[in-house]
Short mmCIF file of C-alpha atoms and ligand atoms in Angstrom, two decimals:
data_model
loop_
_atom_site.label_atom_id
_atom_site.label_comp_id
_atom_site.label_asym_id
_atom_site.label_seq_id
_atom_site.Cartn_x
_atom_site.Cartn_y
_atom_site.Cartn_z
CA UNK A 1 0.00 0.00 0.00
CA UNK A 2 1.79 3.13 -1.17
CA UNK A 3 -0.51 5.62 -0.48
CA UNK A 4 1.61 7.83 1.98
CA UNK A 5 3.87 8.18 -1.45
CA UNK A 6 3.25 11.40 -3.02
CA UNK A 7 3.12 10.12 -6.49
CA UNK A 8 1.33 12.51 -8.75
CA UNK A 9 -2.19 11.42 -9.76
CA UNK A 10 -1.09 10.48 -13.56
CA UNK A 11 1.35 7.89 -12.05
CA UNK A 12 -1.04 6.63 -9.71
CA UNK A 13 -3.26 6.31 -12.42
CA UNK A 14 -0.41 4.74 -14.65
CA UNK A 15 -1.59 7.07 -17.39
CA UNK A 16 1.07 8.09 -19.52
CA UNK A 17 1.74 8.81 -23.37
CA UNK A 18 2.88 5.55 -25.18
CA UNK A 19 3.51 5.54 -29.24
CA UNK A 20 0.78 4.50 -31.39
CA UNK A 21 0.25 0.73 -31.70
CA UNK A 22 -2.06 1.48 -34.92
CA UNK A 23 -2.01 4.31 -37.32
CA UNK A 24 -4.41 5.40 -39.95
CA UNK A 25 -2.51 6.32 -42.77
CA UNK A 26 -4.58 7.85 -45.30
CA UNK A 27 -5.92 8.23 -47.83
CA UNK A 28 -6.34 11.94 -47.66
CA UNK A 29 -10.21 12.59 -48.12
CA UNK A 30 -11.02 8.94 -47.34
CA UNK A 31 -12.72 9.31 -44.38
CA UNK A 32 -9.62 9.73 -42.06
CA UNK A 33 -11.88 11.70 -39.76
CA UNK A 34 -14.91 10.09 -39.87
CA UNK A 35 -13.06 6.38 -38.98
CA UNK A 36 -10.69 7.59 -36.02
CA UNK A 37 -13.35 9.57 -34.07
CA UNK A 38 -15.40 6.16 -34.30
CA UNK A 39 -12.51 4.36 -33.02
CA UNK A 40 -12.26 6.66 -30.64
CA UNK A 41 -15.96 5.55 -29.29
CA UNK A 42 -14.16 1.80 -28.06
CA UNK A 43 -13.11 2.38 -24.40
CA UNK A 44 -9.56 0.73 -25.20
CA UNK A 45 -8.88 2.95 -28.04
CA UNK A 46 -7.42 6.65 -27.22
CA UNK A 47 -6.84 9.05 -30.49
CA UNK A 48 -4.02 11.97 -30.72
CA UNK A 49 -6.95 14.30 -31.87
CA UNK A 50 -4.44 16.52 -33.98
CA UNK A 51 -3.28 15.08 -37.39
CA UNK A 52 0.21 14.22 -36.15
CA UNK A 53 2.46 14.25 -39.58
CA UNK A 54 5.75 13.14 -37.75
CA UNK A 55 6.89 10.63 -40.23
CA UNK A 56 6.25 12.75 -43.61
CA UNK A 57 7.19 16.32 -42.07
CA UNK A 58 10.95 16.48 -41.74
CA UNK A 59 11.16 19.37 -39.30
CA UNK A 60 9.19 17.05 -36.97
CA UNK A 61 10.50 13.38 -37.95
CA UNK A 62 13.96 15.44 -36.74
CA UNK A 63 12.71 16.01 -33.67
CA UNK A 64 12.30 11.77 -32.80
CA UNK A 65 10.38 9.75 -31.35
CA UNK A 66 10.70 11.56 -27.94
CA UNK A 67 8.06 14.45 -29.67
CA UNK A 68 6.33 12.15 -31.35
CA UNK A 69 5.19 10.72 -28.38
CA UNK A 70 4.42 13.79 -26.51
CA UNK A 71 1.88 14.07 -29.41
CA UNK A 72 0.02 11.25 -28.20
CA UNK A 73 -3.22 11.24 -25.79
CA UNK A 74 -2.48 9.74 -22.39
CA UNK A 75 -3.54 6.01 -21.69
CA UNK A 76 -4.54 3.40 -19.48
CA UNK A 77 -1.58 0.48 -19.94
CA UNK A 78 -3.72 -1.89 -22.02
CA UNK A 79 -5.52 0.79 -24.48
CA UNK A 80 -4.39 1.31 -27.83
CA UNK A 81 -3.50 5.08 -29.21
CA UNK A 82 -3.95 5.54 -32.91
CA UNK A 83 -2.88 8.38 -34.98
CA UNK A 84 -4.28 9.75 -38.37
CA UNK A 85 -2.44 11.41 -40.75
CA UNK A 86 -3.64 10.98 -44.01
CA UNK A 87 -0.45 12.47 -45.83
CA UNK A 88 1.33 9.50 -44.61
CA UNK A 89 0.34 7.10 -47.35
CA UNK A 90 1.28 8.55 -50.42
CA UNK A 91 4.96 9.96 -48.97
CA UNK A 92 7.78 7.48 -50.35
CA UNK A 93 9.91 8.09 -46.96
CA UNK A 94 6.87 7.50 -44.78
CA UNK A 95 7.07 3.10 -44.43
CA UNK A 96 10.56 2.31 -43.61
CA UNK A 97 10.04 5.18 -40.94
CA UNK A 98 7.10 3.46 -39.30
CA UNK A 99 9.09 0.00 -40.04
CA UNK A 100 12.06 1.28 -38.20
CA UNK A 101 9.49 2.48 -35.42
CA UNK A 102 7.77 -0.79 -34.50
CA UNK A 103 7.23 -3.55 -37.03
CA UNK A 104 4.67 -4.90 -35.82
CA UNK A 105 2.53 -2.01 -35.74
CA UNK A 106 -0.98 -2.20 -37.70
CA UNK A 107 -1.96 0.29 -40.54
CA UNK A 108 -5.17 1.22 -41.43
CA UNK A 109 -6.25 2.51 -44.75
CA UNK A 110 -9.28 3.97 -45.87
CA UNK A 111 -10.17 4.58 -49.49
CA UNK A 112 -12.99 5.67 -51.47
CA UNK A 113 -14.05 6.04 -54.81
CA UNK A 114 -11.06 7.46 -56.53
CA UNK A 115 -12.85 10.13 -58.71
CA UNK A 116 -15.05 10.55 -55.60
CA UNK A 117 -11.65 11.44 -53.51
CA UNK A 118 -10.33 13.50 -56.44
CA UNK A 119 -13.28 15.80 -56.64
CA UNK A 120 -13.24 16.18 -52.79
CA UNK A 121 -9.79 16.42 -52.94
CA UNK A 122 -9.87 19.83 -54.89
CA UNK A 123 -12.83 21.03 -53.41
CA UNK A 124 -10.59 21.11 -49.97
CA UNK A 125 -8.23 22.74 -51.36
CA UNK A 126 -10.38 25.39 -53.70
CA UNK A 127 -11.56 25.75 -50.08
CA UNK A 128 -8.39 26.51 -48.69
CA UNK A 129 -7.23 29.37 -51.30
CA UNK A 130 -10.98 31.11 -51.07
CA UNK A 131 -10.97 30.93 -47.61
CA UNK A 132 -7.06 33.13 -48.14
CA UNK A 133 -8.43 35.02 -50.37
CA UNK A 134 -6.72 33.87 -53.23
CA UNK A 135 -8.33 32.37 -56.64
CA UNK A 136 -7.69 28.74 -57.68
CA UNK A 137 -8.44 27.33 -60.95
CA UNK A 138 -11.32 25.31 -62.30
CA UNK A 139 -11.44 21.60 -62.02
CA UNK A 140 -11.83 20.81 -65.58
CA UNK A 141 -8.49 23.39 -65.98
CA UNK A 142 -6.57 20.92 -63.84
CA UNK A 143 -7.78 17.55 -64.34
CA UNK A 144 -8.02 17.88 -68.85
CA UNK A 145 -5.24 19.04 -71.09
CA UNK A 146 -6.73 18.98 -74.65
CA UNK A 147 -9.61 16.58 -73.54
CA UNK A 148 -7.42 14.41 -72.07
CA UNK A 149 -6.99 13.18 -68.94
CA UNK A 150 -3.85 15.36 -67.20
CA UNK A 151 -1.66 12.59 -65.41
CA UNK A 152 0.41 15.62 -63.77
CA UNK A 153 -2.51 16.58 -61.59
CA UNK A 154 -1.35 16.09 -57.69
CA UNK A 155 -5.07 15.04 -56.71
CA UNK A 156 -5.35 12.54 -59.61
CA UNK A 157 -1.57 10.82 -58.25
CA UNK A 158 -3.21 10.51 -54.79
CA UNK A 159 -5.90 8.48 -56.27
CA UNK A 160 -3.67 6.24 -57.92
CA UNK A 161 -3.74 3.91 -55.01
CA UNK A 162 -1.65 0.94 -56.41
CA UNK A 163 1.38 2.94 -56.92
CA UNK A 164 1.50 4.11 -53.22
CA UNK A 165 0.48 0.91 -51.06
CA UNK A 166 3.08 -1.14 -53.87
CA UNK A 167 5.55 0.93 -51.86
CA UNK A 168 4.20 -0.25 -48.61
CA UNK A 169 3.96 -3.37 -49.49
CA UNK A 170 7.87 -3.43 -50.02
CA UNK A 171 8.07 -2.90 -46.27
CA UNK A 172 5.08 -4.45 -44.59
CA UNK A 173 3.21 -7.88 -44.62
CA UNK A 174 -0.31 -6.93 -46.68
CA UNK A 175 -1.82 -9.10 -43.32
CA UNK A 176 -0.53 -5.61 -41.84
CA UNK A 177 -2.39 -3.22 -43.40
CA UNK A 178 -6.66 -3.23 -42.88
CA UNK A 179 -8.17 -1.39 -45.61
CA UNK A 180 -11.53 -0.12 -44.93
CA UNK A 181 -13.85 0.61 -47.14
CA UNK A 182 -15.06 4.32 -47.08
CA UNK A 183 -17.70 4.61 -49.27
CA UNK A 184 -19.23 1.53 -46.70
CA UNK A 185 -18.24 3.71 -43.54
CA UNK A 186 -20.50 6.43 -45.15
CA UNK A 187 -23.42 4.42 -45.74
CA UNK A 188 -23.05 2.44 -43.00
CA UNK A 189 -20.42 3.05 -40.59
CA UNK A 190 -21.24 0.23 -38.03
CA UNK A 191 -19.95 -2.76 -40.04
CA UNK A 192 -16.58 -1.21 -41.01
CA UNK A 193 -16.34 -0.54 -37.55
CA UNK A 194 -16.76 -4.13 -36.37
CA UNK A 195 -14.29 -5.19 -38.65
CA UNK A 196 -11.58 -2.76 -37.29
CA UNK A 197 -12.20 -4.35 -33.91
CA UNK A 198 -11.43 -7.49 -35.07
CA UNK A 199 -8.33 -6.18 -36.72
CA UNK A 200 -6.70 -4.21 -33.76
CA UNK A 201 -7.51 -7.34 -31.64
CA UNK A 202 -9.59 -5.46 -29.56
CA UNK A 203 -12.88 -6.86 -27.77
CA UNK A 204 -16.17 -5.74 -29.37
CA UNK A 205 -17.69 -2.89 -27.67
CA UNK A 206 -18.78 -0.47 -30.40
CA UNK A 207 -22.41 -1.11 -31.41
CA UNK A 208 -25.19 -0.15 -33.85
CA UNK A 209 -26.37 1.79 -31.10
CA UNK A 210 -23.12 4.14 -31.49
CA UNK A 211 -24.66 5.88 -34.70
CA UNK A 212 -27.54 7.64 -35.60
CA UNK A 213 -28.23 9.25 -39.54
CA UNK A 214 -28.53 12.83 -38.85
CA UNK A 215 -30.98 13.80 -41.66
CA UNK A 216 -29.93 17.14 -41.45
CA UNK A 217 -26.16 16.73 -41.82
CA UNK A 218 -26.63 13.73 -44.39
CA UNK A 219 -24.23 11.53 -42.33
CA UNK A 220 -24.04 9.63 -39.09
CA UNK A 221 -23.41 11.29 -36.13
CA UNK A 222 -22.01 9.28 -33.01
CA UNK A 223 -23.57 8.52 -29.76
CA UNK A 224 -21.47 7.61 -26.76
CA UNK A 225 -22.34 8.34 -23.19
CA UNK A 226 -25.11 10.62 -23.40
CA UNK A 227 -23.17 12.87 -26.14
CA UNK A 228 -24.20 13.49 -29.64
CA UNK A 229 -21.61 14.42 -31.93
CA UNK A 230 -21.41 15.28 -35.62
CA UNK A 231 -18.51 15.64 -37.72
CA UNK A 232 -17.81 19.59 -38.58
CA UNK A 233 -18.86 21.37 -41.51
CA UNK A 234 -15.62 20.79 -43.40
CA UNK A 235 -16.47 17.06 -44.06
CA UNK A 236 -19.53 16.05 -46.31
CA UNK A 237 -19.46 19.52 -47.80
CA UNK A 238 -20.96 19.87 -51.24
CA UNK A 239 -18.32 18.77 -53.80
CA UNK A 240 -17.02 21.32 -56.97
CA UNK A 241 -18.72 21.19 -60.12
CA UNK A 242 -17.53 18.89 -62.90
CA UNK A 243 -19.19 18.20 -66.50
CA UNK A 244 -20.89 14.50 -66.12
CA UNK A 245 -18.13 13.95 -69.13
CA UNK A 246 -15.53 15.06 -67.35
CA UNK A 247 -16.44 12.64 -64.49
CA UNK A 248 -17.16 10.05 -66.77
CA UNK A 249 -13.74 9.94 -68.43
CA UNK A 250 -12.01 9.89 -65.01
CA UNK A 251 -13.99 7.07 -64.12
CA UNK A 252 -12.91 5.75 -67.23
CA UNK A 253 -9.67 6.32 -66.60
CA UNK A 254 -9.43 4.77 -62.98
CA UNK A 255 -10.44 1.27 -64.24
CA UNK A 256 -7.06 -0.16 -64.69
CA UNK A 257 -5.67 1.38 -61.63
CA UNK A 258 -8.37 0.38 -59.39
CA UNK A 259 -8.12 -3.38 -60.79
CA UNK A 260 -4.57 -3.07 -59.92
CA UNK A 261 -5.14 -2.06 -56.44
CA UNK A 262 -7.96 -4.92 -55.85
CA UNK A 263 -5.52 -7.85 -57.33
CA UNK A 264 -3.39 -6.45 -54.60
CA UNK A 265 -5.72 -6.26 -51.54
CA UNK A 266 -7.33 -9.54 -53.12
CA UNK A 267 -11.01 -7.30 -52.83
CA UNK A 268 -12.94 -5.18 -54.60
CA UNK A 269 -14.12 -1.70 -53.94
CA UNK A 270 -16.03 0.95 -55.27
CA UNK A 271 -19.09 -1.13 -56.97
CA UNK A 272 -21.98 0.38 -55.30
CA UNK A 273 -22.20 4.51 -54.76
P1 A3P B 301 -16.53 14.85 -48.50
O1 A3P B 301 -16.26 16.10 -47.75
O2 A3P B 301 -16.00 14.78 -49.86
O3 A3P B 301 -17.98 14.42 -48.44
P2 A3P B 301 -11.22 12.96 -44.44
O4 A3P B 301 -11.64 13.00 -43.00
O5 A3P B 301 -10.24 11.88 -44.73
O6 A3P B 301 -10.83 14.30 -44.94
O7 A3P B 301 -12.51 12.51 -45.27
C1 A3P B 301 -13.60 13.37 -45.43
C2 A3P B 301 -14.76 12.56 -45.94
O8 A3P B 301 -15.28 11.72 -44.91
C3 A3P B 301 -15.93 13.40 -46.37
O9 A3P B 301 -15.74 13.68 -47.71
C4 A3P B 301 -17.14 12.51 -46.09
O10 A3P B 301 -17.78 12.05 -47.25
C5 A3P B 301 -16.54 11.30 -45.36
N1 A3P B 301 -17.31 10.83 -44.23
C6 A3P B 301 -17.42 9.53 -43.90
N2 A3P B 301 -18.22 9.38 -42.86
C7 A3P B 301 -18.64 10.61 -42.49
C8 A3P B 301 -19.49 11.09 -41.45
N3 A3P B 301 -20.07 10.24 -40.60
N4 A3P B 301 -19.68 12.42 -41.35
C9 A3P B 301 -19.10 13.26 -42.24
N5 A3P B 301 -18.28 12.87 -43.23
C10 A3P B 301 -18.05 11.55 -43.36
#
């Protein structure tokens, strides 16, 4: 019995900031959000609220793992902490850094419709510049170059979602990586959710009862203790205009890719929207 000790009340708890033992590593516009605050609702799991962006920022990834840690939430021994940071996946540098942190660590990947995640994509970032006051091009101005598809368009390479995880797959074991599927999580949020569990190991205890469709919003909102809570306004926001040819061709043009990328999951994605 130690209680005459004067051991400050985090120690006595045994709270205390521990690395991430899962990390959700994109893809940007995915659903990043939407997935870790529903993690979030099982009592083992603990989330660094902040996007983190230690392994693809250099300034930070300088700084080690000591301030990489003191990103983290503090936890219970026994509860996993995950970290999002969407950027992760599509940065060359980012695997052998999360290798080199712990191998055994377990990645979780959400993707979405790559046109889908293209057009949101842009509209985040048309978003951005307006909100700075400063203009920003079309879509159509971006994504065609003489009716053509324009391969040199950023938001079109982070689609491409073979070509990144083949790079991740050079470090990590594919049994590593849980790709969830975020068009699902959008219509339906509590099955993804039950297959995370089982992923992370982790005893199921989020339920159906966890989400409600908030007709207003146009989403599901989560329910845990008494508390309502709604992603903000910067997710599910109405998407940029682009010609229903436009969209078509892109569509067109993500076949192969997106073939490529279920031969190497070994599932398919995308088929209902
Ligand atoms: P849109 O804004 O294009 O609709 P991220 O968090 O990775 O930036 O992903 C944002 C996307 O999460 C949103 O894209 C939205 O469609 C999706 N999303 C999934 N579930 C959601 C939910 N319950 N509430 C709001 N957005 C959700």
């Amino acid at each position: 019995h130690s209680s005459s000790s004067s051991s400050s009340s985090s120690s006595y708890n045994a709270t205390q900031q521990r690395l991430p033992g899962a990390i959700i590593i994109g893809v940007r516009k995915g659903g990043t959000r939407a997935l870790l605050e529903m993690l979030n609702l099982h009592p083992n799991v603990e989330v660094a609220k902040a996007e983190v962006h230690y392994f693809n920022v250099e300034e930070h990834y300088r700084q080690g793992l000591a301030w990489y840690r003191a990103q983290m939430p503090f936890t219970l021994p026994g509860q996993l902490t995950v970290e999002k940071t969407p950027g992760y996946f599509a940065s060359p540098q980012v695997p052998a850094r999360i290798w080199n942190m712990n191998p055994a660590i377990r990645l979780l990947l959400i993707v979405r419709d790559p046109a889908e995640r293209l057009v949101s994509d842009y509209t985040q970032v048309l978003h951005n510049r307006l909100s700075r006051h400063k203009p920003y091009q079309p879509l159509e101005e971006l994504l065609l170059h003489k009716n053509r598809i324009n391969p040199a368009y950023k938001a079109l390479q982070r689609s491409l979602y073979h070509l990144h995880l083949a790079r991740w797959l050079e470090v990590f074991p594919l049994e590593q990586i849980h790709v969830v599927d975020g068009d699902a999580l959008i219509r339906d949020p509590f099955p993804e959710l039950r297959k995370a569990e089982r992923f992370l190991d982790l005893p199921p205890r989020i339920s159906p009862n966890n989400f409600y469709y908030n007709t207003t919003k146009g989403f599901y909102c989560l329910l845990s203790a008494g508390h309502d809570k709604c992603l903000d306004e910067s997710k599910g926001r109405p998407h940029a205009p682009l010609s229903t040819q436009a969209f078509k061709k892109l569509c067109r043009y993500f076949r192969k890719p997106n073939k490529l990328f279920f031969e190497m999951v070994g599932r398919s994605f995308f088929l209902v929207l």
